[in-house]
Tab-separated table of C-alpha atoms in Angstrom:
chain	number	residue	atom	x	y	z
A	284	MET	CA	-17.127	2.420	-24.860
A	285	ARG	CA	-13.563	1.147	-24.315
A	286	LEU	CA	-12.782	4.175	-22.146
A	287	LEU	CA	-15.701	3.379	-19.825
A	288	SER	CA	-14.722	-0.280	-19.491
A	289	LEU	CA	-11.144	0.754	-18.672
A	290	ALA	CA	-12.420	3.211	-16.068
A	291	ARG	CA	-14.646	0.509	-14.556
A	292	ALA	CA	-11.706	-1.940	-14.445
A	293	ALA	CA	-9.509	0.690	-12.779
A	294	TRP	CA	-12.258	1.449	-10.228
A	295	GLN	CA	-12.750	-2.233	-9.376
A	296	ALA	CA	-8.999	-2.834	-9.134
A	297	GLU	CA	-8.648	0.141	-6.792
A	298	GLY	CA	-11.436	-1.182	-4.550
A	299	LEU	CA	-9.880	-4.643	-4.423
A	300	TYR	CA	-6.474	-3.165	-3.672
A	301	LEU	CA	-7.832	-1.066	-0.793
A	302	ARG	CA	-9.799	-3.976	0.706
A	303	ARG	CA	-6.888	-6.403	0.545
A	304	SER	CA	-4.228	-3.987	1.773
A	305	GLY	CA	-6.540	-2.854	4.600
A	306	ARG	CA	-6.736	-6.460	5.778
A	307	GLY	CA	-2.935	-6.640	5.916
A	308	TYR	CA	-2.709	-3.424	7.914
A	309	ALA	CA	-5.320	-4.745	10.360
A	310	ILE	CA	-3.225	-7.882	10.955
A	311	GLN	CA	-0.131	-5.723	11.378
A	312	ALA	CA	-1.991	-3.574	13.937
A	313	GLY	CA	-2.995	-6.730	15.839
A	314	PHE	CA	0.642	-7.824	16.096
A	315	GLY	CA	1.561	-4.315	17.246
A	316	ALA	CA	-1.121	-4.459	19.933
A	317	ALA	CA	0.198	-7.843	21.114
A	318	ALA	CA	3.720	-6.399	21.269
A	319	ALA	CA	2.416	-3.460	23.322
A	320	ILE	CA	0.655	-5.809	25.754
A	321	PHE	CA	3.798	-7.870	26.281
A	322	GLY	CA	5.812	-4.673	26.688
A	323	ILE	CA	3.480	-3.525	29.447
A	324	LEU	CA	3.615	-6.977	31.053
A	325	MET	CA	7.412	-6.825	30.947
A	326	LEU	CA	7.385	-3.484	32.726
A	327	VAL	CA	4.995	-4.855	35.350
A	328	MET	CA	7.257	-7.841	35.908
A	329	LEU	CA	10.324	-5.617	36.178
A	330	HIS	CA	8.526	-3.606	38.824
A	331	ILE	CA	7.651	-6.797	40.671
A	332	ALA	CA	11.286	-7.907	40.360
A	333	GLY	CA	12.503	-4.635	41.789
A	334	PHE	CA	10.067	-4.943	44.662
A	335	ALA	CA	11.024	-8.552	45.256
A	336	ALA	CA	14.717	-7.571	45.245
A	337	LEU	CA	14.102	-5.496	48.298
A	338	LEU	CA	12.643	-8.507	50.099
A	339	PRO	CA	15.045	-10.855	51.825
A	340	GLY	CA	15.796	-14.058	49.938
A	341	MET	CA	16.557	-14.771	46.295
A	342	GLY	CA	13.642	-16.965	45.110
A	343	PRO	CA	11.035	-14.363	44.073
A	344	VAL	CA	13.610	-12.147	42.325
A	345	TRP	CA	14.907	-14.828	40.014
A	346	ALA	CA	11.418	-16.068	39.186
A	347	ALA	CA	10.268	-12.552	38.338
A	348	LEU	CA	13.396	-11.946	36.225
A	349	VAL	CA	12.835	-15.152	34.257
A	350	VAL	CA	9.218	-14.155	33.524
A	351	ALA	CA	10.344	-10.642	32.532
A	352	PHE	CA	12.946	-12.131	30.180
A	353	ALA	CA	10.278	-14.345	28.575
A	354	ASP	CA	8.088	-11.250	28.109
A	355	LEU	CA	11.043	-9.482	26.502
A	356	VAL	CA	11.500	-12.355	24.043
A	357	LEU	CA	7.794	-12.308	23.160
A	358	LEU	CA	7.912	-8.521	22.815
A	359	ALA	CA	10.778	-8.845	20.321
A	360	ILE	CA	8.988	-11.546	18.309
A	361	PHE	CA	5.691	-9.643	18.072
A	362	GLY	CA	7.535	-6.390	17.419
A	363	MET	CA	9.356	-7.914	14.438
A	364	LEU	CA	6.100	-9.366	13.104
A	365	ALA	CA	4.428	-5.953	13.383
A	366	ARG	CA	7.270	-4.274	11.457
A	367	LYS	CA	7.031	-6.673	8.540
A	368	PRO	CA	4.969	-4.989	5.798
A	369	PRO	CA	1.905	-6.925	4.685
A	370	ARG	CA	2.321	-8.628	1.295
A	371	ASP	CA	-0.791	-9.755	-0.497
A	372	PRO	CA	-0.332	-11.021	-4.073
A	373	VAL	CA	-3.983	-10.320	-4.915
A	374	ALA	CA	-3.657	-6.699	-3.772
A	375	GLU	CA	-0.436	-6.292	-5.774
A	376	GLU	CA	-2.118	-7.737	-8.881
A	377	ALA	CA	-5.084	-5.396	-8.418
A	378	LEU	CA	-2.698	-2.443	-8.167
A	379	ALA	CA	-0.931	-3.511	-11.366
A	380	LEU	CA	-4.288	-3.906	-13.133
A	381	ARG	CA	-5.377	-0.436	-12.007
A	382	GLN	CA	-2.134	1.106	-13.247
A	383	ALA	CA	-2.425	-0.676	-16.607
A	384	ALA	CA	-6.051	0.423	-17.027
A	385	LEU	CA	-5.202	4.039	-16.197
A	386	ARG	CA	-2.256	3.952	-18.619
A	387	GLN	CA	-4.523	2.589	-21.382
A	388	MET	CA	-7.126	5.246	-20.556
A	389	GLY	CA	-4.444	7.889	-21.032
A	390	ASP	CA	-3.380	6.327	-24.330
A	391	THR	CA	-6.986	6.220	-25.572
A	392	ALA	CA	-7.554	9.840	-24.578
A	393	THR	CA	-4.316	10.845	-26.324
A	394	GLN	CA	-5.388	9.071	-29.505
A	395	ALA	CA	-8.744	10.830	-29.372
A	396	LEU	CA	-7.022	14.200	-28.978
A	397	ILE	CA	-4.745	13.523	-31.932
A	398	LEU	CA	-7.538	12.313	-34.205
A	399	ALA	CA	-10.019	15.058	-33.273
A	400	PRO	CA	-8.590	17.679	-35.695
A	401	LEU	CA	-8.774	15.174	-38.556
A	402	LEU	CA	-12.425	14.433	-37.886
A	403	ARG	CA	-13.446	18.077	-37.436
A	404	SER	CA	-11.649	19.631	-40.380
A	405	GLN	CA	-13.180	20.314	-43.770
A	406	THR	CA	-10.031	19.437	-45.692
A	407	LEU	CA	-7.555	16.647	-45.199
A	408	LYS	CA	-4.534	18.973	-45.349
A	409	LYS	CA	-5.815	21.297	-42.625
A	410	GLY	CA	-6.813	18.314	-40.450
A	411	ALA	CA	-3.413	16.654	-40.864
A	412	ILE	CA	-1.652	19.853	-39.796
A	413	GLY	CA	-3.934	20.163	-36.742
A	414	ALA	CA	-3.325	16.502	-35.845
A	415	ALA	CA	0.438	16.973	-36.148
A	416	ILE	CA	0.380	20.059	-33.911
A	417	THR	CA	-1.824	18.271	-31.363
A	418	ALA	CA	0.464	15.214	-31.404
A	419	ALA	CA	3.517	17.422	-30.841
A	420	LEU	CA	1.835	19.190	-27.914
A	421	VAL	CA	0.665	15.931	-26.331
A	422	GLY	CA	4.151	14.453	-26.733
A	423	PHE	CA	5.718	17.560	-25.207
A	424	PHE	CA	3.420	17.491	-22.162
A	425	ASN	CA	3.809	13.721	-21.676
A	426	ARG	CA	7.592	14.123	-21.400
A	427	ARG	CA	7.341	16.823	-18.721
């Protein structure tokens, strides 16, 4: 019964972790999309600035360059926000709970494997030897 409750807790923790971390990645993708939009706008403004540079006079060029510089600043801000990995304390706690439940499931299964020869055997001596051999094998494979 304990094994099933641990499996259920691990399953629920995994679902919570995936839902919460997915939300963070969606926000990160939104910031990346905003950075891409401002990058495209910056390129458009640089093209307008180049075109305006060919025109006589200095007014349109400087205005276009100022707008392009503002787009560059916004591009840098949104780009840095998109690079920052999402941190959600609830998702991290769910991941820790899942790992603890899986570790306890492994411990419970190991205990069952060690005790199985004792419960199956006809004599205590033969069961103790089987349990010792099983414990040695489980310990050997856990270290690998």
